[in-house]
Amino acid sequence: MPARKPKHNPQPALFADFDTPQVSLAPHALALKPLAEKLATSIRLGTSSWTFPSWENLVYDRKHTADTLVLEGLAAYATHPLFRSVGLDRTFYRPMSAEDLAALAARVPSHFRFLVKAHGEVTRPPQPGESNSKFLDIAWTRDQILAPAAQGLAQKLGVILFQFPPMDLRPANFSGGIDAFLDQLANFLASLPPTLPCAVEIRNRELLSNQHRSRYTTALRQAGVEHCYTGHPTMPTIGTQLDLIPPQQASSPAPLACRWLLHPTQRYQEAKDRYFPFQELKDEDPGTRAEITKLAAAAQSLSRDILIIANNKAEGSAPLTLEHLAMQILKHL
């Protein structure tokens, strides 16, 4: 069963040969320049996508269609004073060619970085009675994910993220159980090119338990791969993750990575319905904001870059979430 594609892909087909309306930043976004100039350049804030028409007057000058924003929005988004990175979700549903990725890279300045999600079939274990030949297949991953990202994005590649879904790792469902999964993960990560920045995101909190955490972190660190600190109800808080897996001096080119995805009281569809059109913070989460600030401080103390990606479903509006986070960081750094 292939990775499920959402009803609306926020990053559909890339570029066409016809003219599209010019997209510009809203005055609200431009007014954030003094705030952004105070923030360390190693702290790269960004959103999960750039293609939300409802961000009119918040990010973009007026309402544009999603297709227009795919074609023209990235160049405007990348000039937003606070946004020095963006998540690339499209690659989770279908790999992108080096040429298409290079077209994206050409639209952003040299300091900008992409968080590229690896294709979902690589991280989705097969269910009983089915097969998934791509699951942790290093040869396919090198050919379809790693090489295009490295060639197409070059120095604008921030990190390649391997996002694992919530998994039933009981032996009855996953042959060999958690121990077998950790063995497979360690072998896969050890085969990744050491020169590429990679991170792992999990949704199974038991992997951070006292029983299994050492094997998980050892697999990451021996491969020079980072743990992505994830704000999601399936996981311990980002603060707890930070305590359990404190960042270390860089042993690889990977920056630290953090994704603030979903408010702890919400489910995905509930949050989407509650927060649309993503123009205001409906459920502020000062606890997570403080924890991410602490993570940013840890990155600064280690002289490491960090990518912090916010989703609309974290508090109601990713751009506003990042504005408030930037102010919080400046108060404490």
mmCIF file of C-alpha atoms in Angstrom:
data_model
loop_
_atom_site.group_PDB
_atom_site.id
_atom_site.type_symbol
_atom_site.label_atom_id
_atom_site.label_comp_id
_atom_site.label_asym_id
_atom_site.label_seq_id
_atom_site.Cartn_x
_atom_site.Cartn_y
_atom_site.Cartn_z
ATOM 1 C CA MET A 1 0.000 0.000 0.000
ATOM 2 C CA PRO A 2 1.609 3.300 -1.068
ATOM 3 C CA ALA A 3 1.985 6.320 1.180
ATOM 4 C CA ARG A 4 -1.424 7.901 1.481
ATOM 5 C CA LYS A 5 -1.756 11.186 -0.357
ATOM 6 C CA PRO A 6 -3.879 13.896 1.253
ATOM 7 C CA LYS A 7 -7.010 15.103 -0.461
ATOM 8 C CA HIS A 8 -5.286 18.430 -1.031
ATOM 9 C CA ASN A 9 -1.582 18.212 -1.700
ATOM 10 C CA PRO A 10 -0.216 21.564 -0.459
ATOM 11 C CA GLN A 11 2.657 21.335 -2.928
ATOM 12 C CA PRO A 12 1.238 20.080 -6.257
ATOM 13 C CA ALA A 13 2.967 20.009 -9.637
ATOM 14 C CA LEU A 14 5.801 22.444 -9.665
ATOM 15 C CA PHE A 15 6.308 24.739 -12.558
ATOM 16 C CA ALA A 16 4.615 25.626 -15.818
ATOM 17 C CA ASP A 17 5.626 27.652 -18.847
ATOM 18 C CA PHE A 18 2.890 30.269 -18.541
ATOM 19 C CA ASP A 19 2.901 33.538 -16.682
ATOM 20 C CA THR A 20 1.400 33.668 -13.197
ATOM 21 C CA PRO A 21 0.530 36.677 -11.045
ATOM 22 C CA GLN A 22 3.408 38.121 -9.101
ATOM 23 C CA VAL A 23 3.316 37.333 -5.383
ATOM 24 C CA SER A 24 4.603 39.852 -2.859
ATOM 25 C CA LEU A 25 4.873 39.957 0.903
ATOM 26 C CA ALA A 26 2.192 41.579 3.015
ATOM 27 C CA PRO A 27 3.071 44.746 4.973
ATOM 28 C CA HIS A 28 2.621 42.706 8.162
ATOM 29 C CA ALA A 29 5.449 40.412 7.086
ATOM 30 C CA LEU A 30 7.737 43.254 6.028
ATOM 31 C CA ALA A 31 7.233 44.929 9.402
ATOM 32 C CA LEU A 32 8.932 41.950 11.078
ATOM 33 C CA LYS A 33 12.353 42.887 9.711
ATOM 34 C CA PRO A 34 13.573 44.580 12.948
ATOM 35 C CA LEU A 35 12.601 41.466 14.926
ATOM 36 C CA ALA A 36 14.274 39.130 12.453
ATOM 37 C CA GLU A 37 17.502 41.147 12.383
ATOM 38 C CA LYS A 38 17.973 40.518 16.104
ATOM 39 C CA LEU A 39 17.630 36.753 15.743
ATOM 40 C CA ALA A 40 20.784 34.683 15.275
ATOM 41 C CA THR A 41 21.146 33.572 11.664
ATOM 42 C CA SER A 42 21.848 30.029 12.861
ATOM 43 C CA ILE A 43 18.231 29.796 14.071
ATOM 44 C CA ARG A 44 16.312 28.996 10.913
ATOM 45 C CA LEU A 45 12.565 29.373 11.386
ATOM 46 C CA GLY A 46 10.124 28.125 8.778
ATOM 47 C CA THR A 47 6.688 26.686 8.131
ATOM 48 C CA SER A 48 5.615 23.239 6.938
ATOM 49 C CA SER A 49 4.692 24.622 3.512
ATOM 50 C CA TRP A 50 4.370 27.974 1.765
ATOM 51 C CA THR A 51 1.184 27.367 -0.263
ATOM 52 C CA PHE A 52 -1.687 28.495 1.971
ATOM 53 C CA PRO A 53 -3.984 30.991 0.182
ATOM 54 C CA SER A 54 -5.487 31.974 3.541
ATOM 55 C CA TRP A 55 -2.222 33.586 4.606
ATOM 56 C CA GLU A 56 -3.305 36.740 2.757
ATOM 57 C CA ASN A 57 -2.331 39.932 4.590
ATOM 58 C CA LEU A 58 -0.315 37.816 7.020
ATOM 59 C CA VAL A 59 2.414 36.512 4.711
ATOM 60 C CA TYR A 60 1.245 37.383 1.193
ATOM 61 C CA ASP A 61 0.021 40.711 -0.138
ATOM 62 C CA ARG A 62 -3.362 39.371 -1.236
ATOM 63 C CA LYS A 63 -5.207 36.105 -1.719
ATOM 64 C CA HIS A 64 -3.673 33.849 -4.345
ATOM 65 C CA THR A 65 -4.664 30.355 -5.414
ATOM 66 C CA ALA A 66 -2.656 27.412 -4.134
ATOM 67 C CA ASP A 67 -1.420 26.768 -7.672
ATOM 68 C CA THR A 68 -0.198 30.347 -7.981
ATOM 69 C CA LEU A 69 1.627 30.050 -4.671
ATOM 70 C CA VAL A 70 3.292 26.823 -5.803
ATOM 71 C CA LEU A 71 4.606 28.623 -8.860
ATOM 72 C CA GLU A 72 5.381 32.050 -7.435
ATOM 73 C CA GLY A 73 4.941 31.918 -3.686
ATOM 74 C CA LEU A 74 8.255 30.381 -2.683
ATOM 75 C CA ALA A 75 10.307 33.298 -3.965
ATOM 76 C CA ALA A 76 8.170 35.702 -1.929
ATOM 77 C CA TYR A 77 8.099 33.406 1.116
ATOM 78 C CA ALA A 78 11.894 33.189 1.116
ATOM 79 C CA THR A 79 12.149 36.975 1.415
ATOM 80 C CA HIS A 80 10.024 36.979 4.581
ATOM 81 C CA PRO A 81 12.351 38.413 7.238
ATOM 82 C CA LEU A 82 11.747 35.570 9.723
ATOM 83 C CA PHE A 83 11.627 32.626 7.320
ATOM 84 C CA ARG A 84 15.033 31.073 6.633
ATOM 85 C CA SER A 85 13.747 27.553 5.990
ATOM 86 C CA VAL A 86 10.686 25.625 4.852
ATOM 87 C CA GLY A 87 9.401 22.077 5.015
ATOM 88 C CA LEU A 88 9.039 20.217 1.731
ATOM 89 C CA ASP A 89 6.145 17.804 2.251
ATOM 90 C CA ARG A 90 5.611 16.946 -1.401
ATOM 91 C CA THR A 91 8.550 14.541 -1.340
ATOM 92 C CA PHE A 92 6.793 12.418 1.305
ATOM 93 C CA TYR A 93 4.171 11.411 -1.260
ATOM 94 C CA ARG A 94 6.314 11.210 -4.382
ATOM 95 C CA PRO A 95 10.063 11.611 -4.885
ATOM 96 C CA MET A 96 11.193 14.703 -6.751
ATOM 97 C CA SER A 97 13.858 14.799 -9.423
ATOM 98 C CA ALA A 98 17.104 16.685 -9.009
ATOM 99 C CA GLU A 99 15.921 19.059 -11.738
ATOM 100 C CA ASP A 100 12.689 19.942 -9.929
ATOM 101 C CA LEU A 101 14.528 20.411 -6.651
ATOM 102 C CA ALA A 102 17.068 22.638 -8.392
ATOM 103 C CA ALA A 103 14.176 24.743 -9.692
ATOM 104 C CA LEU A 104 13.067 25.265 -6.098
ATOM 105 C CA ALA A 105 16.590 26.093 -4.971
ATOM 106 C CA ALA A 106 16.889 28.710 -7.708
ATOM 107 C CA ARG A 107 13.994 30.644 -6.175
ATOM 108 C CA VAL A 108 15.500 31.170 -2.731
ATOM 109 C CA PRO A 109 18.562 33.078 -1.453
ATOM 110 C CA SER A 110 21.818 31.382 -0.516
ATOM 111 C CA HIS A 111 21.112 31.427 3.237
ATOM 112 C CA PHE A 112 17.811 29.552 2.864
ATOM 113 C CA ARG A 113 17.446 25.854 3.770
ATOM 114 C CA PHE A 114 14.937 23.119 2.927
ATOM 115 C CA LEU A 115 13.774 20.363 5.260
ATOM 116 C CA VAL A 116 13.055 17.527 2.837
ATOM 117 C CA LYS A 117 10.799 14.703 3.950
ATOM 118 C CA ALA A 118 11.863 11.293 2.665
ATOM 119 C CA HIS A 119 9.253 9.333 0.735
ATOM 120 C CA GLY A 120 6.800 7.724 3.156
ATOM 121 C CA GLU A 121 7.219 4.202 1.809
ATOM 122 C CA VAL A 122 10.787 4.142 3.120
ATOM 123 C CA THR A 123 9.586 4.596 6.696
ATOM 124 C CA ARG A 124 6.286 2.677 6.632
ATOM 125 C CA PRO A 125 6.711 -0.919 7.817
ATOM 126 C CA PRO A 126 4.580 -3.467 5.986
ATOM 127 C CA GLN A 127 1.482 -4.626 7.782
ATOM 128 C CA PRO A 128 0.739 -8.338 8.265
ATOM 129 C CA GLY A 129 -0.226 -9.857 4.947
ATOM 130 C CA GLU A 130 1.307 -7.143 2.773
ATOM 131 C CA SER A 131 4.728 -6.253 1.455
ATOM 132 C CA ASN A 132 6.623 -2.996 1.150
ATOM 133 C CA SER A 133 9.902 -3.529 -0.638
ATOM 134 C CA LYS A 134 10.904 0.104 -0.109
ATOM 135 C CA PHE A 135 10.835 -0.068 3.716
ATOM 136 C CA LEU A 136 14.346 0.875 4.880
ATOM 137 C CA ASP A 137 15.702 -0.019 1.432
ATOM 138 C CA ILE A 138 18.995 1.851 1.307
ATOM 139 C CA ALA A 139 19.620 1.337 -2.418
ATOM 140 C CA TRP A 140 16.240 2.797 -3.397
ATOM 141 C CA THR A 141 16.678 5.584 -0.853
ATOM 142 C CA ARG A 142 20.071 6.555 -2.258
ATOM 143 C CA ASP A 143 18.782 6.616 -5.812
ATOM 144 C CA GLN A 144 15.378 8.241 -5.352
ATOM 145 C CA ILE A 145 15.824 10.472 -2.295
ATOM 146 C CA LEU A 146 19.401 11.186 -1.289
ATOM 147 C CA ALA A 147 21.044 11.752 -4.666
ATOM 148 C CA PRO A 148 18.318 14.072 -6.047
ATOM 149 C CA ALA A 149 18.264 16.118 -2.835
ATOM 150 C CA ALA A 150 22.033 16.507 -2.748
ATOM 151 C CA GLN A 151 22.309 17.333 -6.445
ATOM 152 C CA GLY A 152 19.238 19.530 -6.735
ATOM 153 C CA LEU A 153 19.443 21.557 -3.536
ATOM 154 C CA ALA A 154 23.217 21.502 -2.964
ATOM 155 C CA GLN A 155 24.119 23.851 -0.094
ATOM 156 C CA LYS A 156 20.456 24.803 0.342
ATOM 157 C CA LEU A 157 19.651 21.326 1.655
ATOM 158 C CA GLY A 158 19.029 21.734 5.373
ATOM 159 C CA VAL A 159 18.151 18.196 6.387
ATOM 160 C CA ILE A 160 16.550 15.047 4.973
ATOM 161 C CA LEU A 161 13.910 13.881 7.428
ATOM 162 C CA PHE A 162 12.914 10.243 7.804
ATOM 163 C CA GLN A 163 9.468 10.512 9.386
ATOM 164 C CA PHE A 164 8.269 7.230 10.866
ATOM 165 C CA PRO A 165 4.519 6.922 11.486
ATOM 166 C CA PRO A 166 3.053 5.527 14.695
ATOM 167 C CA MET A 167 3.954 1.841 14.462
ATOM 168 C CA ASP A 168 2.606 -1.277 16.123
ATOM 169 C CA LEU A 169 5.924 -2.822 17.119
ATOM 170 C CA ARG A 170 4.505 -5.762 19.035
ATOM 171 C CA PRO A 171 6.038 -9.055 17.847
ATOM 172 C CA ALA A 172 2.640 -10.218 16.615
ATOM 173 C CA ASN A 173 2.560 -7.285 14.178
ATOM 174 C CA PHE A 174 6.243 -6.507 13.511
ATOM 175 C CA SER A 175 8.409 -9.598 13.211
ATOM 176 C CA GLY A 176 10.904 -9.525 16.066
ATOM 177 C CA GLY A 177 9.239 -6.554 17.769
ATOM 178 C CA ILE A 178 11.029 -3.379 18.840
ATOM 179 C CA ASP A 179 14.442 -5.037 18.985
ATOM 180 C CA ALA A 180 14.165 -6.104 15.352
ATOM 181 C CA PHE A 181 13.029 -2.633 14.306
ATOM 182 C CA LEU A 182 15.973 -1.015 16.086
ATOM 183 C CA ASP A 183 18.355 -3.453 14.389
ATOM 184 C CA GLN A 184 16.912 -2.589 10.978
ATOM 185 C CA LEU A 185 16.990 1.123 11.731
ATOM 186 C CA ALA A 186 20.624 0.972 12.861
ATOM 187 C CA ASN A 187 21.665 -0.910 9.714
ATOM 188 C CA PHE A 188 19.796 1.545 7.496
ATOM 189 C CA LEU A 189 21.227 4.650 9.160
ATOM 190 C CA ALA A 190 24.754 3.230 9.098
ATOM 191 C CA SER A 191 24.433 2.948 5.312
ATOM 192 C CA LEU A 192 23.540 6.603 4.786
ATOM 193 C CA PRO A 193 26.276 8.772 3.248
ATOM 194 C CA PRO A 194 28.039 10.518 6.154
ATOM 195 C CA THR A 195 28.227 13.785 4.214
ATOM 196 C CA LEU A 196 24.449 14.242 3.979
ATOM 197 C CA PRO A 197 22.461 15.923 6.778
ATOM 198 C CA CYS A 198 19.762 13.513 7.972
ATOM 199 C CA ALA A 199 17.357 13.294 10.902
ATOM 200 C CA VAL A 200 14.824 10.780 12.215
ATOM 201 C CA GLU A 201 11.350 11.652 13.475
ATOM 202 C CA ILE A 202 9.409 9.043 15.435
ATOM 203 C CA ARG A 203 5.852 8.813 16.765
ATOM 204 C CA ASN A 204 6.454 5.856 19.140
ATOM 205 C CA ARG A 205 7.216 7.144 22.619
ATOM 206 C CA GLU A 206 8.294 3.676 23.779
ATOM 207 C CA LEU A 207 11.462 4.090 21.718
ATOM 208 C CA LEU A 208 12.486 6.764 24.236
ATOM 209 C CA SER A 209 11.810 4.549 27.259
ATOM 210 C CA ASN A 210 14.631 3.498 29.566
ATOM 211 C CA GLN A 211 14.502 0.055 27.993
ATOM 212 C CA HIS A 212 15.041 1.148 24.388
ATOM 213 C CA ARG A 213 16.382 4.726 24.336
ATOM 214 C CA SER A 214 20.060 3.794 24.467
ATOM 215 C CA ARG A 215 19.822 1.597 21.378
ATOM 216 C CA TYR A 216 17.858 4.269 19.511
ATOM 217 C CA THR A 217 20.274 7.086 20.308
ATOM 218 C CA THR A 218 23.321 4.899 19.646
ATOM 219 C CA ALA A 219 21.989 4.053 16.187
ATOM 220 C CA LEU A 220 21.580 7.752 15.446
ATOM 221 C CA ARG A 221 24.887 8.955 16.801
ATOM 222 C CA GLN A 222 27.020 6.225 15.285
ATOM 223 C CA ALA A 223 25.569 7.214 11.903
ATOM 224 C CA GLY A 224 25.846 10.976 12.485
ATOM 225 C CA VAL A 225 22.053 11.324 12.236
ATOM 226 C CA GLU A 226 19.993 13.672 14.421
ATOM 227 C CA HIS A 227 16.826 13.046 16.404
ATOM 228 C CA CYS A 228 14.108 15.467 15.289
ATOM 229 C CA TYR A 229 12.491 17.031 18.350
ATOM 230 C CA THR A 230 8.797 16.717 17.588
ATOM 231 C CA GLY A 231 5.813 18.536 19.035
ATOM 232 C CA HIS A 232 3.068 15.936 18.572
ATOM 233 C CA PRO A 233 0.577 14.335 20.992
ATOM 234 C CA THR A 234 1.951 10.852 20.289
ATOM 235 C CA MET A 235 5.327 11.860 21.728
ATOM 236 C CA PRO A 236 6.648 13.130 25.052
ATOM 237 C CA THR A 237 6.918 16.907 25.171
ATOM 238 C CA ILE A 238 9.802 18.568 23.376
ATOM 239 C CA GLY A 239 11.204 19.466 26.787
ATOM 240 C CA THR A 240 11.174 15.806 27.815
ATOM 241 C CA GLN A 241 12.786 14.801 24.523
ATOM 242 C CA LEU A 242 15.456 17.415 25.138
ATOM 243 C CA ASP A 243 16.158 15.947 28.574
ATOM 244 C CA LEU A 244 16.234 12.371 27.270
ATOM 245 C CA ILE A 245 18.282 13.105 24.134
ATOM 246 C CA PRO A 246 20.317 16.251 24.794
ATOM 247 C CA PRO A 247 21.988 17.652 21.678
ATOM 248 C CA GLN A 248 25.706 17.110 21.382
ATOM 249 C CA GLN A 249 28.602 18.664 19.531
ATOM 250 C CA ALA A 250 28.130 18.142 15.827
ATOM 251 C CA SER A 251 29.499 14.866 14.515
ATOM 252 C CA SER A 252 27.898 15.312 11.097
ATOM 253 C CA PRO A 253 26.762 18.074 8.729
ATOM 254 C CA ALA A 254 23.189 17.801 10.033
ATOM 255 C CA PRO A 255 21.738 20.763 11.907
ATOM 256 C CA LEU A 256 19.463 20.210 14.859
ATOM 257 C CA ALA A 257 15.854 19.836 13.756
ATOM 258 C CA CYS A 258 12.555 20.569 15.476
ATOM 259 C CA ARG A 259 9.018 20.302 14.127
ATOM 260 C CA TRP A 260 6.108 21.792 16.077
ATOM 261 C CA LEU A 261 3.232 19.957 14.442
ATOM 262 C CA LEU A 262 0.037 19.575 16.449
ATOM 263 C CA HIS A 263 -1.452 21.071 19.595
ATOM 264 C CA PRO A 264 -1.390 18.494 22.429
ATOM 265 C CA THR A 265 -5.168 18.711 22.946
ATOM 266 C CA GLN A 266 -6.067 18.212 19.288
ATOM 267 C CA ARG A 267 -6.229 15.523 16.652
ATOM 268 C CA TYR A 268 -5.167 16.268 13.097
ATOM 269 C CA GLN A 269 -8.570 16.781 11.465
ATOM 270 C CA GLU A 270 -10.030 18.474 14.531
ATOM 271 C CA ALA A 271 -7.179 20.972 14.534
ATOM 272 C CA LYS A 272 -7.466 21.561 10.806
ATOM 273 C CA ASP A 273 -11.178 22.316 11.120
ATOM 274 C CA ARG A 274 -10.800 24.399 14.276
ATOM 275 C CA TYR A 275 -7.893 26.530 13.085
ATOM 276 C CA PHE A 276 -8.810 27.185 9.454
ATOM 277 C CA PRO A 277 -8.181 29.692 7.839
ATOM 278 C CA PHE A 278 -4.969 29.811 9.899
ATOM 279 C CA GLN A 279 -5.068 33.552 10.513
ATOM 280 C CA GLU A 280 -4.918 33.601 14.320
ATOM 281 C CA LEU A 281 -3.542 31.769 17.331
ATOM 282 C CA LYS A 282 -6.589 30.023 18.753
ATOM 283 C CA ASP A 283 -4.827 27.764 21.257
ATOM 284 C CA GLU A 284 -1.550 29.278 22.367
ATOM 285 C CA ASP A 285 0.893 26.774 23.834
ATOM 286 C CA PRO A 286 3.377 28.717 25.969
ATOM 287 C CA GLY A 287 4.810 25.504 27.409
ATOM 288 C CA THR A 288 5.967 24.180 24.054
ATOM 289 C CA ARG A 289 7.154 27.653 23.076
ATOM 290 C CA ALA A 290 9.361 27.738 26.172
ATOM 291 C CA GLU A 291 10.692 24.244 25.472
ATOM 292 C CA ILE A 292 11.646 25.116 21.896
ATOM 293 C CA THR A 293 13.327 28.259 23.197
ATOM 294 C CA LYS A 294 15.367 26.032 25.506
ATOM 295 C CA LEU A 295 16.280 23.831 22.533
ATOM 296 C CA ALA A 296 17.352 26.881 20.520
ATOM 297 C CA ALA A 297 19.510 27.977 23.453
ATOM 298 C CA ALA A 298 21.136 24.540 23.538
ATOM 299 C CA ALA A 299 21.894 24.819 19.827
ATOM 300 C CA GLN A 300 23.448 28.240 20.383
ATOM 301 C CA SER A 301 25.612 26.953 23.233
ATOM 302 C CA LEU A 302 26.954 24.252 20.915
ATOM 303 C CA SER A 303 27.415 26.692 17.997
ATOM 304 C CA ARG A 304 25.030 24.607 15.930
ATOM 305 C CA ASP A 305 22.424 25.559 13.371
ATOM 306 C CA ILE A 306 18.835 24.571 14.091
ATOM 307 C CA LEU A 307 15.831 24.287 11.782
ATOM 308 C CA ILE A 308 12.540 24.972 13.575
ATOM 309 C CA ILE A 309 9.490 24.171 11.462
ATOM 310 C CA ALA A 310 5.992 25.129 12.636
ATOM 311 C CA ASN A 311 2.667 23.789 11.403
ATOM 312 C CA ASN A 312 -0.628 25.673 11.324
ATOM 313 C CA LYS A 313 -2.060 22.991 13.598
ATOM 314 C CA ALA A 314 0.377 23.730 16.426
ATOM 315 C CA GLU A 315 -1.518 26.803 17.641
ATOM 316 C CA GLY A 316 -3.682 27.944 14.745
ATOM 317 C CA SER A 317 -1.341 29.860 12.437
ATOM 318 C CA ALA A 318 2.237 28.839 11.700
ATOM 319 C CA PRO A 319 3.433 32.361 10.756
ATOM 320 C CA LEU A 320 2.090 33.790 14.006
ATOM 321 C CA THR A 321 3.490 30.854 15.968
ATOM 322 C CA LEU A 322 6.941 31.697 14.610
ATOM 323 C CA GLU A 323 6.557 35.408 15.340
ATOM 324 C CA HIS A 324 5.780 34.690 18.984
ATOM 325 C CA LEU A 325 8.521 32.079 19.163
ATOM 326 C CA ALA A 326 11.073 34.549 17.789
ATOM 327 C CA MET A 327 10.094 37.086 20.441
ATOM 328 C CA GLN A 328 10.385 34.432 23.138
ATOM 329 C CA ILE A 329 13.813 33.344 21.908
ATOM 330 C CA LEU A 330 15.089 36.925 21.898
ATOM 331 C CA LYS A 331 13.953 37.391 25.489
ATOM 332 C CA HIS A 332 15.967 34.413 26.681
ATOM 333 C CA LEU A 333 19.072 34.308 24.468
#
